[in-house]
mmCIF file of C-alpha atoms in Angstrom:
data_model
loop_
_atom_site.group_PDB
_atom_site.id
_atom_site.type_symbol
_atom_site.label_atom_id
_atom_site.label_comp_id
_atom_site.label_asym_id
_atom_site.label_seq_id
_atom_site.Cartn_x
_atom_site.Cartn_y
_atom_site.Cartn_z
ATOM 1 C CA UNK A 27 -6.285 -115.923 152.139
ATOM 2 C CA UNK A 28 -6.681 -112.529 150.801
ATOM 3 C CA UNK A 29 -10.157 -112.208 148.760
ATOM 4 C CA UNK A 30 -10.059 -109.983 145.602
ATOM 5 C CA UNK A 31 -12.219 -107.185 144.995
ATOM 6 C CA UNK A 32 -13.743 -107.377 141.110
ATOM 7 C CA UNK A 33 -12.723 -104.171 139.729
ATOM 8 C CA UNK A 34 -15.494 -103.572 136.398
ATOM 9 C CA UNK A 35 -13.011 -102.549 133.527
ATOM 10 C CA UNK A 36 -13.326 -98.554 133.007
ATOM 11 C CA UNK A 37 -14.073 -97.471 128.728
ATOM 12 C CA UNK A 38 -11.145 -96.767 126.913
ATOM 13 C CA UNK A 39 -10.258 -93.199 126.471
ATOM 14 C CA UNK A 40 -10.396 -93.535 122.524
ATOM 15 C CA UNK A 41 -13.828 -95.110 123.253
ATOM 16 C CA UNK A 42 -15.129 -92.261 125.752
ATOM 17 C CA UNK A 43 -13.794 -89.151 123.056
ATOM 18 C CA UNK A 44 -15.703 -90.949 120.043
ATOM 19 C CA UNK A 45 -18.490 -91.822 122.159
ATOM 20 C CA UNK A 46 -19.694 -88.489 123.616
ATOM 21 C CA UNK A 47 -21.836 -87.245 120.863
ATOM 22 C CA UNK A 48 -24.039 -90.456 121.059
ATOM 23 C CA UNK A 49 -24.161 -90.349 125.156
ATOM 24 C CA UNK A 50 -27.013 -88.187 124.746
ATOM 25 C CA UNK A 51 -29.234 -89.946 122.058
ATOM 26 C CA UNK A 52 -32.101 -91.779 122.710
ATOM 27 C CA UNK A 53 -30.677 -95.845 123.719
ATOM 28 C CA UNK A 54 -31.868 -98.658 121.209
ATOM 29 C CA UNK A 55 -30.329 -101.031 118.981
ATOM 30 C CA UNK A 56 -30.339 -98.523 115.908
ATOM 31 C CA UNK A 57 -28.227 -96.373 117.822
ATOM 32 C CA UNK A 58 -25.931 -98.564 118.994
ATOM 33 C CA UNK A 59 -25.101 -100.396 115.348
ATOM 34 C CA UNK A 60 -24.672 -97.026 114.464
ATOM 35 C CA UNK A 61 -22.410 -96.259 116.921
ATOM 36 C CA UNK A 62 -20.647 -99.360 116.116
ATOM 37 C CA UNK A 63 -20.152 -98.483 111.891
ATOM 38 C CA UNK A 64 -19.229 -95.427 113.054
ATOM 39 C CA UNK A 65 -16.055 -97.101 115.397
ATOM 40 C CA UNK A 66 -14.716 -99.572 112.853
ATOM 41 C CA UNK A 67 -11.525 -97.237 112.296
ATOM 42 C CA UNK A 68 -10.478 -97.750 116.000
ATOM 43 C CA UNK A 69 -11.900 -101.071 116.883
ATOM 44 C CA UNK A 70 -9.702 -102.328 113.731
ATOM 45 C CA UNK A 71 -6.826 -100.443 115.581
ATOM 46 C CA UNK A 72 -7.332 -101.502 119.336
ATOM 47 C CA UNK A 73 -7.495 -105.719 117.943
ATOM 48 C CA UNK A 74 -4.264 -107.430 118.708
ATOM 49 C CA UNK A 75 -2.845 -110.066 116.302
ATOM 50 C CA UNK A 76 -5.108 -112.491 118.042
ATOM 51 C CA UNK A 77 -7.219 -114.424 115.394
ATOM 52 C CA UNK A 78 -10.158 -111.942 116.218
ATOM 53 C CA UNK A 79 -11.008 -110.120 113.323
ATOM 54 C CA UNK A 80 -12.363 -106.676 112.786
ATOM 55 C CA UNK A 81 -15.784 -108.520 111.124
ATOM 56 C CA UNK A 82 -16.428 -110.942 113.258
ATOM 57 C CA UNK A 83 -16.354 -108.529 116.278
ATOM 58 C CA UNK A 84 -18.505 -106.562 114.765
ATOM 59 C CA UNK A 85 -20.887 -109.325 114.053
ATOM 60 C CA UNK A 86 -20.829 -111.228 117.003
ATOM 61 C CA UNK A 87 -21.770 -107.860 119.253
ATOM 62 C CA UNK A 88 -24.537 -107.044 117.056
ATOM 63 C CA UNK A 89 -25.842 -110.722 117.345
ATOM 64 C CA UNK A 90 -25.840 -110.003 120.901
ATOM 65 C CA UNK A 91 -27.537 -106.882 120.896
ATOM 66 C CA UNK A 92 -30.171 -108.674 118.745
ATOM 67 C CA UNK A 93 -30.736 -111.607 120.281
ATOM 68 C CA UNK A 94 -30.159 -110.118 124.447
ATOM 69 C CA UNK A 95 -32.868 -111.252 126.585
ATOM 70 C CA UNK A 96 -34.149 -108.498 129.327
ATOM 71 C CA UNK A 97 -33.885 -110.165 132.501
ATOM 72 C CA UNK A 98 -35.088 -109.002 135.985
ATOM 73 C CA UNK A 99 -35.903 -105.859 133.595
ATOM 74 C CA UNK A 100 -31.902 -105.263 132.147
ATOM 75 C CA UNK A 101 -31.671 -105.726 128.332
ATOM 76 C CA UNK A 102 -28.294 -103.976 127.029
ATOM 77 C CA UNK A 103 -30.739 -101.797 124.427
ATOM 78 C CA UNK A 104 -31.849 -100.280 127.621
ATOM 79 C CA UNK A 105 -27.952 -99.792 128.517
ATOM 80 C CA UNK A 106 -25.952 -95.982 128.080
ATOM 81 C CA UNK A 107 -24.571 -96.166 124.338
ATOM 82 C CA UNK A 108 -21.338 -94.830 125.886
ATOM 83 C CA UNK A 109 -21.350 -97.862 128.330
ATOM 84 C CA UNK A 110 -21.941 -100.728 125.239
ATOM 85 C CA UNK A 111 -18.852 -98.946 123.399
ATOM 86 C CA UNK A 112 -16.389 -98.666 125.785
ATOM 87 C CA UNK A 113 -17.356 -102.263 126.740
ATOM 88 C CA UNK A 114 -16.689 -103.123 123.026
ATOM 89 C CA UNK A 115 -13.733 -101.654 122.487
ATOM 90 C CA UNK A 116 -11.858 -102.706 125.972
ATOM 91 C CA UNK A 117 -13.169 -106.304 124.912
ATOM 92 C CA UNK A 118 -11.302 -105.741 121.505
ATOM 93 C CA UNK A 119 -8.226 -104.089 123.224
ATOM 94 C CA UNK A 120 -8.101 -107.501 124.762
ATOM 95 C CA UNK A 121 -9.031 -109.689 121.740
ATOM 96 C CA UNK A 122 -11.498 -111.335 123.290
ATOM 97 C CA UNK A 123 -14.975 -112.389 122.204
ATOM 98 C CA UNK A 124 -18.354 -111.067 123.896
ATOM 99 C CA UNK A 125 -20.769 -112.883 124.886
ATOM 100 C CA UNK A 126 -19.868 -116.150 122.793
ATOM 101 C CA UNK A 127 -20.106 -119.913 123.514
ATOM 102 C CA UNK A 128 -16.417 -119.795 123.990
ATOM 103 C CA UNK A 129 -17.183 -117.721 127.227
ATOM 104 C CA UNK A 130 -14.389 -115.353 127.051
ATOM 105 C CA UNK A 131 -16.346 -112.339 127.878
ATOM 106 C CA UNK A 132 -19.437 -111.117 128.540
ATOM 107 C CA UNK A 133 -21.073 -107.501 128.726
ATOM 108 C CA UNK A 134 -23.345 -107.389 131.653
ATOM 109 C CA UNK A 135 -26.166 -104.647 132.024
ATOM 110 C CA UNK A 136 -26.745 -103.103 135.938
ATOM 111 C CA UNK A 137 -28.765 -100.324 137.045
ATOM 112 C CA UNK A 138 -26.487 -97.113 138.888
ATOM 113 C CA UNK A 139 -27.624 -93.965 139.686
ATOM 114 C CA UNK A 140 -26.785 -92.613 136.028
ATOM 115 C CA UNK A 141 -29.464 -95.640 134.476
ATOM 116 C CA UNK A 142 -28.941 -98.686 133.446
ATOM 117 C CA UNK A 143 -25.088 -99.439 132.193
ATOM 118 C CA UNK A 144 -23.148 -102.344 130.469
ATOM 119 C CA UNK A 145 -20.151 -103.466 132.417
ATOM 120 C CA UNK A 146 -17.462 -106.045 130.223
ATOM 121 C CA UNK A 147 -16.797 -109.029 132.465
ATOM 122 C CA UNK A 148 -13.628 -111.669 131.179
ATOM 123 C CA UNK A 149 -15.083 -114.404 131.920
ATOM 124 C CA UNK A 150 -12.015 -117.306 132.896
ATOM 125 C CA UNK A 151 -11.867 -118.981 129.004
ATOM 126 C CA UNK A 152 -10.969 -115.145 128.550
ATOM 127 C CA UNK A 153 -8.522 -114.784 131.591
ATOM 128 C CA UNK A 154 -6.671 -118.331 130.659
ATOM 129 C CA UNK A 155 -6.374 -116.980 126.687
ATOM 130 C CA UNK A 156 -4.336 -114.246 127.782
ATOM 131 C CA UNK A 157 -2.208 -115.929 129.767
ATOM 132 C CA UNK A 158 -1.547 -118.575 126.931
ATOM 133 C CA UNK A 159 -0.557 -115.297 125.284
ATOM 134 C CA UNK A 160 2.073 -113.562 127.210
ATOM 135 C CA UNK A 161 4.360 -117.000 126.202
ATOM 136 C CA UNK A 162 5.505 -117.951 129.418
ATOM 137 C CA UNK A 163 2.465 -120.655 130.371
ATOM 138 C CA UNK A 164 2.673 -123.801 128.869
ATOM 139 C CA UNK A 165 -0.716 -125.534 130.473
ATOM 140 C CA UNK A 166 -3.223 -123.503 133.008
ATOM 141 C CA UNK A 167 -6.674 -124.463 133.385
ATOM 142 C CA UNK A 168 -9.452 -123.976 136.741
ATOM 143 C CA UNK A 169 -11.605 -127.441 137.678
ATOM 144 C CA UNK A 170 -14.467 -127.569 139.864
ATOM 145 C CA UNK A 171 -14.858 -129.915 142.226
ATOM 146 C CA UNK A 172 -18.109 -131.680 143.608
ATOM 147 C CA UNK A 173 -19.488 -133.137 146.852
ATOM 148 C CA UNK A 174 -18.980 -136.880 145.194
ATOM 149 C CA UNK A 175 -15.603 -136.449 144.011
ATOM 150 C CA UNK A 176 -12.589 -137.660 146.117
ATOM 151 C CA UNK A 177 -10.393 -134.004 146.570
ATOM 152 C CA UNK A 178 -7.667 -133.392 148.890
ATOM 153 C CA UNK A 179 -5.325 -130.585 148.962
ATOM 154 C CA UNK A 180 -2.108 -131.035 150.898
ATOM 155 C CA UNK A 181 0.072 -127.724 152.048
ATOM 156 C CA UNK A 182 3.896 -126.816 152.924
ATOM 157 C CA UNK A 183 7.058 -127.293 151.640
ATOM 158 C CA UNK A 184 6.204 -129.548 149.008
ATOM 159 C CA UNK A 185 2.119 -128.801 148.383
ATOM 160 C CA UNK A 186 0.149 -130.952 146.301
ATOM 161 C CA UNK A 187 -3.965 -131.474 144.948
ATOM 162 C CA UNK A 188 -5.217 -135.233 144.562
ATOM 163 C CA UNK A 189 -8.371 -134.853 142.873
ATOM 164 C CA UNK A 190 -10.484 -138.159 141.534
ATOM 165 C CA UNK A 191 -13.407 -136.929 139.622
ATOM 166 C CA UNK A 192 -17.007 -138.849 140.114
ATOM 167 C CA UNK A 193 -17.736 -140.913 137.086
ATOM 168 C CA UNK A 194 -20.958 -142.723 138.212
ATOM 169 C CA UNK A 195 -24.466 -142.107 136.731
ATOM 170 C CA UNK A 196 -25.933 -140.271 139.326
ATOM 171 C CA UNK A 197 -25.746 -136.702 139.756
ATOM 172 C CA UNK A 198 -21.904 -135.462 141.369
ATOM 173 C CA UNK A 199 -23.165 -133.488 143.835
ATOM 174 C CA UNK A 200 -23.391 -129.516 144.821
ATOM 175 C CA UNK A 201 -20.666 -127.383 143.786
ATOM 176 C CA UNK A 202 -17.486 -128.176 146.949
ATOM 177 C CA UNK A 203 -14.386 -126.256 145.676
ATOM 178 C CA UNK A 204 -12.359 -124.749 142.929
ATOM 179 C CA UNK A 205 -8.591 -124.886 141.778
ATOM 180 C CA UNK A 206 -6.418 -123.476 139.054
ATOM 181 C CA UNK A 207 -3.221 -125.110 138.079
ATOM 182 C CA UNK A 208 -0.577 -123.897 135.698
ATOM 183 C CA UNK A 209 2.693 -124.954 134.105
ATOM 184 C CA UNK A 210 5.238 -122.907 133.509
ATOM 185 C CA UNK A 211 7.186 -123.648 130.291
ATOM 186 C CA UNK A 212 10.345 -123.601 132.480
ATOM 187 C CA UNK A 213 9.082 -126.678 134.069
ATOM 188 C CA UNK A 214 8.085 -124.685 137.266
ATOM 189 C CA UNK A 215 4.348 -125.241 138.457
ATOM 190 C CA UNK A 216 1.801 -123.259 140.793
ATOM 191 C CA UNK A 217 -1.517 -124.149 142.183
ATOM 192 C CA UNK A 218 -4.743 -122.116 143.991
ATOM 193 C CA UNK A 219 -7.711 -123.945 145.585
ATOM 194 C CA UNK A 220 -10.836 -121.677 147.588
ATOM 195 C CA UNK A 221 -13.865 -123.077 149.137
ATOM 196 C CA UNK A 222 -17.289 -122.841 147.930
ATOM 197 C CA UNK A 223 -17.392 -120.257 150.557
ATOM 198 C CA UNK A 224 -14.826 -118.463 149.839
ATOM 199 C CA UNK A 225 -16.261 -118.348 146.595
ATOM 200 C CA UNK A 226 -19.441 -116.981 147.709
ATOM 201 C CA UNK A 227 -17.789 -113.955 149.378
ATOM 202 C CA UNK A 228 -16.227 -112.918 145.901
ATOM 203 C CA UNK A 229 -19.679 -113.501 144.309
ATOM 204 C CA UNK A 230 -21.341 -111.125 147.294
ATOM 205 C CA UNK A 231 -18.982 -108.130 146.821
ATOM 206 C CA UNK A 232 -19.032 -108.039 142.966
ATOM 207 C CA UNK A 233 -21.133 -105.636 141.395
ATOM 208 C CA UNK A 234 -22.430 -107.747 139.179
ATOM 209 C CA UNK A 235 -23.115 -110.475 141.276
ATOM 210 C CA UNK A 236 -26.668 -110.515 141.113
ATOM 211 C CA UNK A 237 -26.693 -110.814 137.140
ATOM 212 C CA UNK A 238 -25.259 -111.725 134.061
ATOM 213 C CA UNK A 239 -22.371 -114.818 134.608
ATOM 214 C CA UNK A 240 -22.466 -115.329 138.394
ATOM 215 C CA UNK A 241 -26.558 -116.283 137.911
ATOM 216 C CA UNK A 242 -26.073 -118.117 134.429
ATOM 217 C CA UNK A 243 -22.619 -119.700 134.804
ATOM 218 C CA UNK A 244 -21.842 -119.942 138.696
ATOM 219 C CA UNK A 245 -19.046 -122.251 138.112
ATOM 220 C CA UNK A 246 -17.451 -120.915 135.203
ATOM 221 C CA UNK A 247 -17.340 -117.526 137.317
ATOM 222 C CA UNK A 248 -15.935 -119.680 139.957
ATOM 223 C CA UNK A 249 -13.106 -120.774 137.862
ATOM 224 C CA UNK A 250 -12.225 -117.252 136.840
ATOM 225 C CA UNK A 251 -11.758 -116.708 140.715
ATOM 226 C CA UNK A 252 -9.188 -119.176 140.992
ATOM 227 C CA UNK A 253 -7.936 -118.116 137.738
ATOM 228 C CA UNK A 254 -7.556 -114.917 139.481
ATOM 229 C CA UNK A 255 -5.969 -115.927 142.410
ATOM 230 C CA UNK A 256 -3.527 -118.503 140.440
ATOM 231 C CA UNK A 257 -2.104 -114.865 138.484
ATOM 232 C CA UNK A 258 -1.132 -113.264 141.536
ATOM 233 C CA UNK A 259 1.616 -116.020 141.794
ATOM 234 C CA UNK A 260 2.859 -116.283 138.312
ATOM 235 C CA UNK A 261 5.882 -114.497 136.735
ATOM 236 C CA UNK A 262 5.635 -110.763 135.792
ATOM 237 C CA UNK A 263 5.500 -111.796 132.265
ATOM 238 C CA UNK A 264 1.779 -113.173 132.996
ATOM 239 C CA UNK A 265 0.951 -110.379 135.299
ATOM 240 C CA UNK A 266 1.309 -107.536 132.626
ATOM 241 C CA UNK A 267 -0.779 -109.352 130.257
ATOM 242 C CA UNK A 268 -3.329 -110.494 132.826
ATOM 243 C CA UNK A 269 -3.520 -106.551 134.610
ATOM 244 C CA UNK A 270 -5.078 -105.595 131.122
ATOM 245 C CA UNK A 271 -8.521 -107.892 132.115
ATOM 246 C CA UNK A 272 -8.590 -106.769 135.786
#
């Protein structure tokens, strides 16, 4: 199997233009909700007919930038205003949420030789959204599966995934696999599996590997893989609407 390299989603032009007066200012949260007021006009703009709303955006990010924790030293305060605001507005361009319980997407900070920056991440709740959206999927979801569960996968002409959960008390074991399965609303159906190693190598050669999701929700990231590897086999209908999170 191919592996994918993550590819962290570049700021907007729009976002870049308005931002380049605040690139220079001193980082901090007044900045930032400044920066924010000051990008209602094209945030309200870039938000597709969705159910996200111009407010609640607004709200939810400065939540975040209120309530971020600084772990292993990264805080998004400490982030490039540019970087927060381009990760803002490609999150709205998507109409997804940041940084949520509904784990749609997440802005992640990481140190580069220009300081410390905030990189948007779609996190697989995200990826699966869009899909729903482009009107062609009809069910698509990612499961993980676990050293007690009964799992086997069965290739060729006619390829098929048994998968019996573990129900008991005890614990279901260390993390054994991932798949994402999909139906297409013309009856048609597609499946990806990868191996907790394969897995791993995706983790190891993302940039933000080391923080953010991958540390915090290891197997919701792992989902998004498969997720990932499930859209490179679904109709061009899917594929523009998922090539706007990649």
């Amino acid at each position: 199997m191919s592996e994918e390299k993550n590819q962290d989603p570049k700021p907007p032009a729009a976002a870049i233009v308005s931002a380049k007066s605040w690139e220079l200012q001193p980082k901090g949260l007044p900045q930032m909700r400044a920066c924010l007021d000051a990008m209602r006009g094209q945030l309200a703009l870039a938000l597709p007919k969705c159910g996200l709303t111009l407010e609640r955006l607004v709200r939810v990010v400065t939540t975040l930038l209120q309530t971020t924790d600084k772990k292993d030293g990264k805080s998004l305060v400490d982030c490039t205003t540019l970087s927060v605001v381009g990760g803002v507005m490609a999150g709205a361009q998507l109409g997804l949420e940041i940084g949520t319980s509904l784990g749609q997407a997440y802005l992640v900070p990481h140190n580069t030789k220009a300081g410390m920056v905030a990189t948007l991440i779609v996190g697989y709740r995200g990826m699966i959204d869009l899909a729903r959206r482009s009107g062609s999927v009809s069910v698509i979801d990612a499961v993980a599966v676990h050293k007690r569960d009964k799992f086997r996968v069965v290739l060729g002409i006619n390829p098929t995934i048994e998968h019996e959960p573990y129900t008991g008390d005890e614990d279901p074991g260390v993390f054994r696999a991932v798949y994402a399965r999909c139906l297409m609303r013309d009856g048609t159906s597609q499946f990806v599996f990868l191996t907790a190693r394969e897995v791993e190598s995706v983790r190891k050669r993302s940039k933000a590997g080391s923080a953010g999701p991958w540390q915090s929700d290891y197997e919701e990231m792992a989902k998004k893989t498969a997720i990932r590897r499930l859209w490179k086999v679904l109709p061009v209908s899917v594929e523009k609407t998922m090539a706007k999170a990649i």
